[in-house]
């Protein structure tokens, strides 16, 4: 008897819960699933996506995938079952994230990729992408120009398991490797981390004290590298190049301390993705699969 | 007796062989600047690992050090940079460098004591309690910084991480000082002896009148303080508090402790061993970059060194 009452009452509760969520449905819910919140750049991307969605009159919630496709998969399952209506998505992995997107698609939830792409044209509703490769081609051109196509340099890579790391590195080398007198004397990783970049460069400078330039896979590492050069008294001699467009680096470029960076536009990408979701709710279905957002080269004036 | 000495100096011999190898492979290794670089770079890990050693000797573990480092330093540095505004009283409180350092140390102590409290009061396994703190403190850091680094902290603060005093980098002074204090604690105080007693046999220690809970509390508190000292060193060196500072530092420090011959099951271990362990990791990091070893291989090599060190250690203990 007791069991029956418990069972019935929980059924009734469930009924009310489902009813109440039905009445709430006038305001669609938008999920922002972000690869990581452990990096200021992605925090900006996530928060401006959520903000834009709220501005357009939707409820918005941020999910952190902690750079882990498995966590991302959990996030998708949770948000599908809790009735979200659209996903603004920054994938953790170009291949690994596809199955997650398809899960949402099967449940009838549109997915709008931001910044990073997935290797599929049929999974996401649209992809608003920052072109890391072309951006670093630009940085590479500036690099060759600034060094007058001659000199020794070292490269500091980001996380070696991250596809952005290699997109950037390949874009850069597609230009720079064409100049036989530009010689890369060492290539090391510093995991996109400022402290690690500083320590790695301190060691590299011991082996290669005569380098003319350093190319860094992101701006946090460029700042760490600059600090190492400064304390070695080499900051006037060695040219530093970064990527991302972090405020601190833009400041240092103005002061003539860092040569160039590729400025990415997380806010533009977030806004476009949110706008697309809005149009989707209003009935639009024909979205361009890939919309590249150009990377702007910031250089010394 | 000879065997005893050999056993004790094992990690030292390992370090010596490593240095010999590296100086043969690269003529840049044994230079003054390079060695100062290595010592400055390891000073953070030395501070953390020394605290970790005490925890591991009690047969505990502290996984939260990296996050405690990040939160305590972010809070201290944030106050140094922005102060506190009491809107309702219309007053503003600024912080000096010394004040911000005190805050950082106090936060480290508080988080560490909280770990100790949870572990002793609720008899939670240290692994679980500090794992929870690892997540919480990282979350608090993100909340406080909103994920954005706090930068440009002024030259007097920067001096702690980048300055030189009497021809030696300031971080090396600080870590040496920390090591000496903890050495004194373990060798000369009853508290130090109690740490070993608890790790050897907690029940026996309890029966012979050791206040096990208090000793544990204090040990985790010390570990928290050590993490926050590491935080001050990192943020002053970078002139910036990074929200993701200290990520996976717990693993580096556990590695240093283990390479230094401290047993993870407690009761055994030395501070000097840990310092040598931290130097070995630092030298290895530096050497692999000097030789331009591919980043993929570096991780494999580091893992192998840890394995090798522990295997040799186990063998010598069995004999």
Coordinates of C-alpha atoms in Angstrom, one line a residue:
Chain A
X1 CA 0.0 0.0 0.0
X2 CA 2.8 2.4 1.0
X3 CA 4.6 1.6 -2.2
X4 CA 1.5 2.3 -4.2
X5 CA 1.1 5.7 -2.6
X6 CA 4.7 6.6 -3.2
X7 CA 4.4 5.5 -6.7
X8 CA 1.3 7.4 -7.4
X9 CA 2.5 10.5 -5.7
X10 CA 5.7 10.5 -7.7
X11 CA 3.7 10.0 -10.9
X12 CA 1.5 13.0 -9.9
X13 CA 4.7 15.0 -9.2
X14 CA 6.1 14.0 -12.6
X15 CA 2.8 15.1 -14.2
X16 CA 3.1 18.5 -12.6
X17 CA 6.7 18.9 -13.5
X18 CA 6.1 18.1 -17.1
X19 CA 3.1 20.4 -17.1
X20 CA 5.1 23.3 -15.7
X21 CA 7.9 22.9 -18.2
X22 CA 5.3 22.9 -21.0
X23 CA 4.0 26.3 -19.9
X24 CA 7.5 27.7 -19.7
X25 CA 8.1 26.7 -23.3
X26 CA 7.2 30.1 -24.6
X27 CA 10.8 31.1 -23.9
X28 CA 13.2 28.7 -25.8
X29 CA 16.3 27.5 -23.9
X30 CA 19.7 27.9 -25.6
X31 CA 22.7 25.8 -24.3
X32 CA 26.2 27.1 -24.8
X33 CA 28.6 24.1 -24.8
X34 CA 32.2 25.3 -24.6
X35 CA 35.4 23.2 -25.0
X36 CA 37.0 24.7 -21.9
X37 CA 36.5 27.5 -19.4
X38 CA 40.1 27.2 -18.3
X39 CA 41.2 29.9 -20.8
X40 CA 40.2 33.5 -20.9
X41 CA 39.6 33.4 -24.6
X42 CA 37.0 30.7 -24.4
X43 CA 35.4 32.4 -21.4
X44 CA 34.8 35.5 -23.6
X45 CA 33.4 33.2 -26.3
X46 CA 31.0 31.4 -23.9
X47 CA 29.8 34.5 -22.1
X48 CA 29.2 36.6 -25.1
X49 CA 27.3 33.7 -26.7
X50 CA 25.1 33.4 -23.6
X51 CA 24.7 37.1 -23.4
X52 CA 23.6 37.5 -27.0
X53 CA 21.1 34.7 -26.6
X54 CA 19.6 36.4 -23.6
X55 CA 19.5 39.7 -25.4
X56 CA 17.4 38.0 -28.1
X57 CA 15.0 36.9 -25.4
X58 CA 16.1 33.3 -24.7
X59 CA 17.1 31.5 -21.6
X60 CA 20.8 30.6 -21.8
X61 CA 23.1 28.2 -19.8
X62 CA 26.8 27.5 -20.2
X63 CA 28.2 23.9 -20.1
X64 CA 31.9 23.3 -19.7
X65 CA 33.4 20.3 -21.5
X66 CA 36.8 20.6 -19.8
X67 CA 38.6 19.9 -23.1
X68 CA 37.3 16.3 -22.9
X69 CA 35.0 14.8 -25.6
X70 CA 33.6 12.4 -23.0
X71 CA 32.5 15.2 -20.7
X72 CA 31.1 16.9 -23.8
X73 CA 29.1 13.8 -24.5
X74 CA 27.6 13.9 -21.0
X75 CA 26.8 17.6 -21.4
X76 CA 24.9 16.8 -24.6
X77 CA 23.0 14.0 -23.0
X78 CA 22.0 16.2 -20.1
X79 CA 20.9 19.1 -22.1
X80 CA 18.9 17.0 -24.6
X81 CA 17.0 15.4 -21.7
X82 CA 16.4 18.7 -20.0
X83 CA 14.7 20.1 -23.0
X84 CA 17.1 22.7 -24.5
X85 CA 16.0 24.0 -27.9
X86 CA 19.3 25.0 -29.6
X87 CA 23.0 24.5 -28.9
X88 CA 25.8 27.1 -29.5
X89 CA 28.7 24.8 -29.7
X90 CA 32.5 25.1 -29.4
X91 CA 33.7 21.5 -30.0
X92 CA 36.5 19.8 -28.2
X93 CA 37.6 17.7 -31.2
X94 CA 37.1 17.9 -34.9
X95 CA 36.2 14.2 -35.3
X96 CA 35.3 13.2 -31.7
X97 CA 32.5 15.8 -31.4
X98 CA 30.6 14.8 -34.5
X99 CA 28.7 11.9 -32.8
X100 CA 27.6 14.4 -30.1
X101 CA 26.2 16.8 -32.6
X102 CA 24.4 13.9 -34.3
X103 CA 22.9 13.0 -31.0
X104 CA 21.4 16.4 -30.7
X105 CA 20.3 16.4 -34.4
X106 CA 18.4 13.1 -33.9
X107 CA 16.6 14.8 -31.0
X108 CA 15.7 17.7 -33.3
X109 CA 18.0 20.2 -31.7
X110 CA 20.0 22.5 -34.1
X111 CA 23.7 22.9 -33.3
X112 CA 25.7 26.0 -34.3
X113 CA 29.5 25.5 -34.1
X114 CA 31.6 28.4 -33.1
X115 CA 35.4 29.0 -33.6
X116 CA 36.4 25.4 -34.1
X117 CA 35.1 23.2 -36.9
X118 CA 34.1 19.6 -37.1
X119 CA 35.0 17.4 -40.0
X120 CA 31.4 16.9 -41.3
X121 CA 29.1 18.9 -43.5
X122 CA 25.9 17.3 -42.5
X123 CA 26.0 17.3 -38.7
X124 CA 25.9 20.9 -37.6
X125 CA 23.3 23.4 -38.8
X126 CA 26.1 25.8 -39.5
X127 CA 29.7 26.5 -38.5
X128 CA 31.0 29.9 -37.8
X129 CA 34.8 29.4 -37.9
X130 CA 37.9 31.3 -37.0
X131 CA 40.4 30.5 -39.7
X132 CA 43.4 29.6 -37.7
X133 CA 45.3 28.3 -40.7
X134 CA 44.9 31.5 -42.9
X135 CA 45.4 33.7 -39.8
X136 CA 48.8 32.1 -39.2
X137 CA 49.6 32.4 -42.9
X138 CA 49.2 36.2 -42.4
X139 CA 51.4 36.1 -39.3
X140 CA 53.9 34.0 -41.3
X141 CA 54.0 36.7 -44.0
X142 CA 54.6 39.4 -41.5
X143 CA 57.2 37.2 -39.8
X144 CA 59.2 36.8 -43.0
X145 CA 58.9 40.5 -43.8
X146 CA 60.0 41.7 -40.4
X147 CA 63.0 39.4 -40.4
X148 CA 63.8 40.3 -44.0
X149 CA 63.6 36.6 -44.9
X150 CA 66.7 35.8 -43.0
X151 CA 67.6 34.5 -39.5
X152 CA 67.2 31.7 -36.9
X153 CA 64.0 31.2 -34.9
X154 CA 62.3 28.8 -32.5
X155 CA 58.6 27.8 -32.4
X156 CA 56.6 27.3 -29.3
X157 CA 53.6 25.0 -29.9
X158 CA 50.4 24.8 -27.9
X159 CA 49.0 21.5 -26.7
X160 CA 50.3 18.9 -29.0
X161 CA 47.0 17.0 -28.9
X162 CA 45.0 20.0 -30.0
X163 CA 44.1 20.5 -33.7
X164 CA 44.3 24.3 -33.4
X165 CA 47.9 23.9 -32.5
X166 CA 48.7 22.2 -35.8
X167 CA 46.4 24.3 -37.9
X168 CA 48.4 27.4 -36.6
X169 CA 51.8 25.7 -37.0
X170 CA 51.0 24.5 -40.5
X171 CA 49.7 27.9 -41.6
X172 CA 52.8 29.6 -40.3
X173 CA 55.2 27.1 -41.9
X174 CA 53.3 27.2 -45.3
X175 CA 54.8 30.6 -45.7
X176 CA 58.0 30.6 -43.7
X177 CA 59.4 27.3 -45.0
X178 CA 59.5 28.9 -48.5
X179 CA 62.4 31.0 -47.3
X180 CA 65.6 28.9 -47.1
X181 CA 67.4 31.5 -45.0
X182 CA 64.8 31.4 -42.3
X183 CA 65.9 28.5 -40.2
X184 CA 63.9 26.9 -37.4
X185 CA 66.5 25.7 -34.9
X186 CA 64.1 24.2 -32.3
X187 CA 60.4 23.4 -31.9
X188 CA 59.0 22.8 -28.4
X189 CA 55.6 22.7 -26.7
X190 CA 54.4 24.9 -23.8
X191 CA 50.7 23.7 -23.7
X192 CA 49.3 27.3 -24.4
X193 CA 50.5 28.1 -20.8
X194 CA 52.3 31.4 -19.9
X195 CA 54.5 30.0 -17.2
X196 CA 55.5 27.0 -19.1
X197 CA 56.4 29.0 -22.2
X198 CA 58.6 31.2 -20.1
X199 CA 60.4 28.2 -18.6
X200 CA 60.8 26.4 -22.0
X201 CA 62.2 29.5 -23.6
X202 CA 64.6 30.1 -20.7
X203 CA 66.0 26.6 -21.5
X204 CA 65.9 27.1 -25.3
X205 CA 67.9 30.3 -25.0
X206 CA 70.7 28.4 -23.4
X207 CA 71.0 26.1 -26.4
X208 CA 70.3 28.8 -28.9
X209 CA 71.3 32.2 -27.6
X210 CA 71.5 33.7 -31.1
X211 CA 67.9 33.4 -32.3
X212 CA 66.3 36.3 -34.0
X213 CA 62.6 35.5 -33.4
X214 CA 60.1 33.3 -31.6
X215 CA 56.7 32.2 -33.1
X216 CA 54.2 31.3 -30.4
X217 CA 51.0 29.3 -31.0
X218 CA 49.0 31.7 -28.7
X219 CA 49.3 35.0 -27.0
X220 CA 49.6 33.7 -23.4
X221 CA 52.8 31.9 -24.5
X222 CA 54.0 35.0 -26.3
X223 CA 53.7 36.9 -23.0
X224 CA 55.7 34.2 -21.2
X225 CA 58.3 34.2 -23.9
X226 CA 58.6 38.0 -23.8
X227 CA 59.2 37.8 -20.0
X228 CA 62.0 35.2 -20.4
X229 CA 63.6 37.4 -23.1
X230 CA 63.3 40.5 -20.9
X231 CA 65.0 38.9 -17.9
X232 CA 67.7 37.5 -20.3
X233 CA 68.2 41.1 -21.7
X234 CA 67.3 39.9 -25.1
X235 CA 63.9 41.5 -25.5
X236 CA 65.2 44.2 -27.9
X237 CA 67.0 41.7 -30.1
X238 CA 64.6 38.9 -30.4
X239 CA 61.2 39.4 -32.1
X240 CA 58.1 37.8 -30.7
X241 CA 55.0 36.8 -32.6
X242 CA 51.8 35.5 -31.1
X243 CA 48.2 34.5 -32.0
X244 CA 44.8 35.3 -30.5
X245 CA 44.7 39.0 -30.0
X246 CA 44.8 39.1 -26.2
X247 CA 44.5 42.6 -24.7
X248 CA 47.9 42.4 -23.0
X249 CA 49.6 41.5 -26.3
X250 CA 47.8 44.2 -28.2
X251 CA 49.1 46.6 -25.6
X252 CA 52.6 45.3 -26.0
X253 CA 52.4 45.6 -29.8
X254 CA 51.5 49.2 -29.3
X255 CA 54.5 49.7 -27.1
X256 CA 56.7 48.0 -29.7
X257 CA 57.6 45.1 -27.5
X258 CA 55.8 42.3 -29.5
X259 CA 55.8 42.4 -33.3
X260 CA 52.5 40.9 -34.4
X261 CA 49.5 38.7 -33.4
X262 CA 46.5 37.4 -35.3
X263 CA 43.4 38.9 -33.8
X264 CA 40.5 36.5 -33.5
X265 CA 37.0 37.7 -32.9
X266 CA 35.2 35.5 -30.3
X267 CA 32.5 38.1 -29.8
X268 CA 31.6 38.3 -33.5
X269 CA 31.5 34.5 -33.7
X270 CA 29.3 34.3 -30.6
X271 CA 27.0 37.0 -31.8
X272 CA 26.6 35.4 -35.3
X273 CA 25.9 32.0 -33.8
X274 CA 23.2 33.4 -31.4
X275 CA 21.7 35.3 -34.3
X276 CA 21.5 32.1 -36.4
X277 CA 19.8 30.3 -33.6
X278 CA 17.3 33.1 -33.4
X279 CA 16.6 32.9 -37.1
X280 CA 16.2 29.1 -36.8
X281 CA 13.5 29.6 -34.2
X282 CA 11.8 32.0 -36.6
X283 CA 11.7 29.3 -39.3
X284 CA 14.8 29.8 -41.4
X285 CA 16.5 26.5 -42.4
X286 CA 18.9 27.2 -45.2
X287 CA 22.2 28.2 -43.4
X288 CA 25.6 28.2 -45.1
X289 CA 27.5 25.3 -43.6
X290 CA 30.8 27.1 -43.1
X291 CA 31.1 30.8 -42.4
X292 CA 34.7 31.9 -41.9
X293 CA 35.4 34.9 -39.7
X294 CA 38.6 36.5 -40.8
X295 CA 41.5 36.8 -38.5
X296 CA 42.9 40.3 -38.4
X297 CA 46.6 40.9 -38.3
X298 CA 47.7 43.3 -35.6
X299 CA 51.1 44.8 -36.2
X300 CA 53.3 47.7 -34.9
X301 CA 52.4 51.0 -36.5
Chain B
X1 CA 76.6 0.9 7.4
X2 CA 78.0 1.3 3.9
X3 CA 74.8 -0.1 2.5
X4 CA 72.8 2.4 4.5
X5 CA 74.7 5.3 3.1
X6 CA 74.4 3.9 -0.5
X7 CA 70.6 3.6 0.1
X8 CA 70.3 7.1 1.3
X9 CA 72.3 8.6 -1.6
X10 CA 70.6 6.6 -4.3
X11 CA 68.6 9.5 -5.7
X12 CA 71.7 11.7 -5.5
X13 CA 73.6 9.2 -7.6
X14 CA 70.8 9.2 -10.0
X15 CA 70.9 13.0 -10.3
X16 CA 74.6 12.9 -10.7
X17 CA 74.4 10.4 -13.6
X18 CA 71.6 12.4 -15.2
X19 CA 73.7 15.6 -15.0
X20 CA 76.8 13.8 -16.4
X21 CA 74.8 12.5 -19.3
X22 CA 73.3 15.9 -20.1
X23 CA 76.6 17.7 -19.9
X24 CA 78.1 15.2 -22.3
X25 CA 75.1 15.5 -24.7
X26 CA 74.9 19.3 -24.6
X27 CA 77.7 21.8 -23.8
X28 CA 75.0 24.3 -22.8
X29 CA 73.9 22.4 -19.8
X30 CA 76.7 23.1 -17.3
X31 CA 76.6 26.9 -17.6
X32 CA 75.9 29.3 -14.8
X33 CA 72.8 30.9 -16.3
X34 CA 71.3 27.5 -17.2
X35 CA 71.8 26.1 -13.7
X36 CA 70.3 29.2 -12.1
X37 CA 67.4 28.9 -14.6
X38 CA 66.8 25.3 -13.4
X39 CA 67.0 26.2 -9.8
X40 CA 64.6 29.1 -10.2
X41 CA 62.2 27.0 -12.2
X42 CA 62.1 24.2 -9.6
X43 CA 61.6 26.5 -6.6
X44 CA 57.8 26.4 -7.0
X45 CA 57.8 22.6 -7.1
X46 CA 60.3 22.3 -4.2
X47 CA 58.0 24.4 -2.0
X48 CA 54.9 22.3 -2.9
X49 CA 56.7 19.0 -2.7
X50 CA 58.1 19.7 0.7
X51 CA 54.6 20.1 2.0
X52 CA 53.5 17.1 0.1
X53 CA 56.2 15.0 1.6
X54 CA 54.9 15.6 5.1
X55 CA 51.4 14.7 4.0
X56 CA 52.6 11.5 2.3
X57 CA 54.7 10.5 5.3
X58 CA 51.4 10.4 7.3
X59 CA 50.3 8.0 4.5
X60 CA 48.0 10.7 3.2
X61 CA 48.0 12.6 -0.1
X62 CA 47.1 16.2 -1.1
X63 CA 45.7 16.5 -4.6
X64 CA 44.5 20.0 -4.1
X65 CA 47.9 21.8 -4.2
X66 CA 47.6 23.1 -7.7
X67 CA 44.2 24.6 -7.2
X68 CA 45.0 26.0 -3.8
X69 CA 48.0 27.6 -5.4
X70 CA 45.8 29.3 -8.0
X71 CA 43.1 30.4 -5.7
X72 CA 45.3 31.8 -2.9
X73 CA 47.5 33.7 -5.3
X74 CA 44.7 35.0 -7.4
X75 CA 42.9 36.3 -4.3
X76 CA 46.1 37.9 -2.8
X77 CA 47.1 39.5 -6.2
X78 CA 43.5 40.6 -6.9
X79 CA 43.5 42.5 -3.6
X80 CA 46.9 44.0 -4.3
X81 CA 45.8 45.3 -7.6
X82 CA 42.2 46.3 -6.9
X83 CA 41.8 46.5 -3.1
X84 CA 38.4 46.2 -1.5
X85 CA 35.5 48.6 -1.7
X86 CA 33.0 48.8 1.1
X87 CA 30.2 50.4 -0.8
X88 CA 27.9 50.8 2.1
X89 CA 30.6 52.6 4.2
X90 CA 31.9 54.5 1.3
X91 CA 35.5 53.4 2.2
X92 CA 38.2 51.9 0.1
X93 CA 40.8 49.5 1.5
X94 CA 44.1 49.1 -0.4
X95 CA 46.7 46.3 0.1
X96 CA 50.4 46.6 0.3
X97 CA 52.6 43.8 -1.2
X98 CA 53.2 42.5 2.3
X99 CA 49.5 42.5 3.0
X100 CA 48.6 40.7 -0.2
X101 CA 51.3 38.0 0.7
X102 CA 49.8 37.6 4.1
X103 CA 46.3 37.1 2.6
X104 CA 47.7 34.5 0.1
X105 CA 49.4 32.6 2.9
X106 CA 46.3 32.8 5.1
X107 CA 44.0 31.5 2.3
X108 CA 46.4 28.6 1.7
X109 CA 46.5 27.8 5.4
X110 CA 42.7 28.0 5.6
X111 CA 42.1 25.7 2.6
X112 CA 44.7 23.3 3.9
X113 CA 43.2 23.2 7.4
X114 CA 39.8 22.6 5.8
X115 CA 41.2 19.6 4.1
X116 CA 42.6 18.4 7.4
X117 CA 39.3 19.0 9.2
X118 CA 37.3 17.0 6.6
X119 CA 39.8 14.2 6.7
X120 CA 40.0 13.9 10.5
X121 CA 36.4 14.8 11.5
X122 CA 34.6 12.7 8.9
X123 CA 37.4 10.0 8.5
X124 CA 37.4 10.6 4.7
X125 CA 40.2 9.1 2.7
X126 CA 42.6 12.0 2.0
X127 CA 42.5 11.2 -1.7
X128 CA 38.8 11.9 -1.8
X129 CA 38.8 15.0 0.5
X130 CA 41.6 16.7 -1.4
X131 CA 40.2 15.7 -4.8
X132 CA 37.1 17.6 -3.8
X133 CA 39.2 20.6 -2.8
X134 CA 41.0 20.4 -6.1
X135 CA 37.7 21.0 -7.9
X136 CA 36.3 23.5 -5.5
X137 CA 39.4 25.7 -5.3
X138 CA 39.7 25.7 -9.1
X139 CA 36.0 26.7 -9.3
X140 CA 36.5 29.5 -6.7
X141 CA 39.5 30.7 -8.7
X142 CA 37.3 30.9 -11.9
X143 CA 34.6 32.6 -9.9
X144 CA 36.9 35.2 -8.5
X145 CA 38.9 35.9 -11.7
X146 CA 36.0 35.3 -14.1
X147 CA 38.5 33.3 -16.0
X148 CA 40.6 36.3 -16.9
X149 CA 44.3 36.7 -15.7
X150 CA 45.1 39.5 -13.3
X151 CA 48.2 41.3 -14.6
X152 CA 50.6 44.1 -14.1
X153 CA 51.2 43.9 -10.4
X154 CA 54.0 46.4 -9.9
X155 CA 57.7 46.0 -9.8
X156 CA 58.1 45.4 -6.1
X157 CA 55.9 42.3 -6.3
X158 CA 57.6 41.2 -9.5
X159 CA 60.9 41.3 -7.6
X160 CA 59.9 38.3 -5.6
X161 CA 59.8 36.1 -8.7
X162 CA 62.3 37.7 -11.0
X163 CA 64.8 39.6 -8.7
X164 CA 68.2 38.6 -7.5
X165 CA 69.7 39.0 -4.0
X166 CA 73.4 38.5 -3.3
X167 CA 73.9 36.9 -6.7
X168 CA 71.1 34.3 -6.2
X169 CA 67.5 34.5 -7.6
X170 CA 65.0 35.4 -4.9
X171 CA 62.8 32.3 -5.5
X172 CA 65.8 30.1 -4.8
X173 CA 66.3 32.0 -1.5
X174 CA 62.7 31.5 -0.6
X175 CA 62.6 27.8 -1.4
X176 CA 65.8 27.2 0.4
X177 CA 64.5 28.9 3.5
X178 CA 61.3 26.8 3.3
X179 CA 63.3 23.6 3.0
X180 CA 65.4 24.5 6.0
X181 CA 62.4 25.2 8.2
X182 CA 60.7 22.0 7.2
X183 CA 63.9 20.1 7.7
X184 CA 64.1 21.5 11.2
X185 CA 60.5 20.5 11.9
X186 CA 61.0 16.9 10.8
X187 CA 64.4 16.4 12.5
X188 CA 64.2 18.4 15.7
X189 CA 60.6 18.6 16.9
X190 CA 58.2 16.3 18.6
X191 CA 55.6 17.3 15.9
X192 CA 58.1 16.0 13.3
X193 CA 58.5 12.7 15.1
X194 CA 54.7 12.3 15.4
X195 CA 54.3 12.8 11.6
X196 CA 56.5 9.7 11.1
X197 CA 54.9 7.8 13.9
X198 CA 51.4 8.3 12.4
X199 CA 52.5 7.1 9.0
X200 CA 54.3 4.1 10.4
X201 CA 51.4 2.9 12.5
X202 CA 48.5 5.2 13.2
X203 CA 47.0 3.0 15.9
X204 CA 50.2 2.6 17.7
X205 CA 50.8 6.3 17.6
X206 CA 47.3 6.9 18.9
X207 CA 47.8 4.4 21.8
X208 CA 51.1 6.0 22.8
X209 CA 49.4 9.3 23.3
X210 CA 49.9 11.2 20.0
X211 CA 47.1 13.5 19.1
X212 CA 46.7 12.1 15.6
X213 CA 43.9 14.4 14.5
X214 CA 45.8 17.6 15.5
X215 CA 49.0 16.4 13.8
X216 CA 47.1 15.6 10.6
X217 CA 45.3 19.0 10.6
X218 CA 48.5 20.8 10.9
X219 CA 50.2 18.7 8.2
X220 CA 47.5 19.6 5.6
X221 CA 47.6 23.2 6.8
X222 CA 51.3 23.3 6.1
X223 CA 50.8 21.7 2.7
X224 CA 48.2 24.5 1.9
X225 CA 50.7 27.2 3.0
X226 CA 53.4 25.6 0.8
X227 CA 51.1 25.7 -2.1
X228 CA 50.3 29.3 -1.5
X229 CA 54.0 30.1 -1.3
X230 CA 54.3 28.4 -4.7
X231 CA 51.4 30.6 -5.9
X232 CA 53.2 33.8 -4.8
X233 CA 56.3 32.6 -6.7
X234 CA 54.4 31.8 -9.9
X235 CA 52.3 35.0 -10.0
X236 CA 55.3 37.3 -9.1
X237 CA 57.5 35.6 -11.7
X238 CA 54.8 36.1 -14.4
X239 CA 53.7 39.5 -13.0
X240 CA 50.3 38.0 -13.4
X241 CA 47.9 35.6 -11.7
X242 CA 46.6 33.1 -14.2
X243 CA 43.3 31.4 -13.5
X244 CA 44.6 28.1 -14.8
X245 CA 47.9 28.4 -12.9
X246 CA 49.1 25.2 -11.1
X247 CA 47.1 22.8 -13.2
X248 CA 48.5 19.3 -12.7
X249 CA 51.2 20.6 -10.3
X250 CA 50.1 17.9 -7.8
X251 CA 51.4 15.3 -10.2
X252 CA 54.8 16.9 -10.5
X253 CA 55.1 17.2 -6.8
X254 CA 54.0 13.6 -6.1
X255 CA 56.6 12.6 -8.7
X256 CA 59.3 14.5 -6.9
X257 CA 58.3 13.0 -3.6
X258 CA 58.3 9.5 -5.0
X259 CA 61.6 9.8 -6.9
X260 CA 63.1 11.1 -3.7
X261 CA 62.4 7.8 -2.1
X262 CA 59.4 8.6 0.1
X263 CA 57.0 5.6 0.4
X264 CA 53.4 6.3 -0.6
X265 CA 52.3 4.0 2.1
X266 CA 53.7 6.4 4.7
X267 CA 56.1 6.3 7.6
X268 CA 59.2 6.6 5.5
X269 CA 60.8 9.5 3.6
X270 CA 63.0 12.5 3.8
X271 CA 62.9 16.2 2.9
X272 CA 66.3 16.1 1.3
X273 CA 65.2 13.1 -0.9
X274 CA 62.2 15.2 -2.1
X275 CA 64.4 18.2 -2.9
X276 CA 66.7 15.9 -5.0
X277 CA 63.6 14.4 -6.7
X278 CA 62.4 17.9 -7.6
X279 CA 65.9 18.8 -9.0
X280 CA 65.9 15.6 -11.0
X281 CA 62.5 16.5 -12.6
X282 CA 63.7 20.1 -13.2
X283 CA 67.0 19.0 -14.8
X284 CA 65.1 16.5 -16.9
X285 CA 62.6 19.2 -18.2
X286 CA 65.5 21.5 -18.9
X287 CA 67.7 18.9 -20.5
X288 CA 65.0 17.5 -22.9
X289 CA 64.4 21.0 -24.2
X290 CA 68.1 21.8 -24.5
X291 CA 68.4 18.6 -26.6
X292 CA 65.3 19.6 -28.6
X293 CA 63.7 16.3 -27.9
X294 CA 60.2 16.1 -29.5
X295 CA 57.4 17.1 -27.0
X296 CA 55.8 13.7 -27.6
X297 CA 58.9 11.8 -26.4
X298 CA 59.5 14.1 -23.4
X299 CA 56.4 12.8 -21.7
X300 CA 57.4 9.2 -22.3
X301 CA 60.9 9.8 -21.0
X302 CA 59.6 11.5 -17.8
X303 CA 57.3 8.6 -17.1
X304 CA 60.1 6.1 -17.6
X305 CA 62.3 8.0 -15.1
X306 CA 59.6 7.9 -12.5
X307 CA 59.2 4.2 -13.0
X308 CA 62.9 3.5 -12.9
X309 CA 63.4 5.5 -9.7
X310 CA 60.6 3.7 -7.9
X311 CA 61.7 0.3 -9.0
X312 CA 65.2 0.8 -7.8
X313 CA 63.9 2.2 -4.5
X314 CA 61.6 -0.8 -3.9
X315 CA 64.4 -3.2 -4.7
X316 CA 66.8 -1.6 -2.2
X317 CA 64.1 -1.6 0.5
X318 CA 63.4 -5.2 0.1
X319 CA 67.0 -6.2 0.6

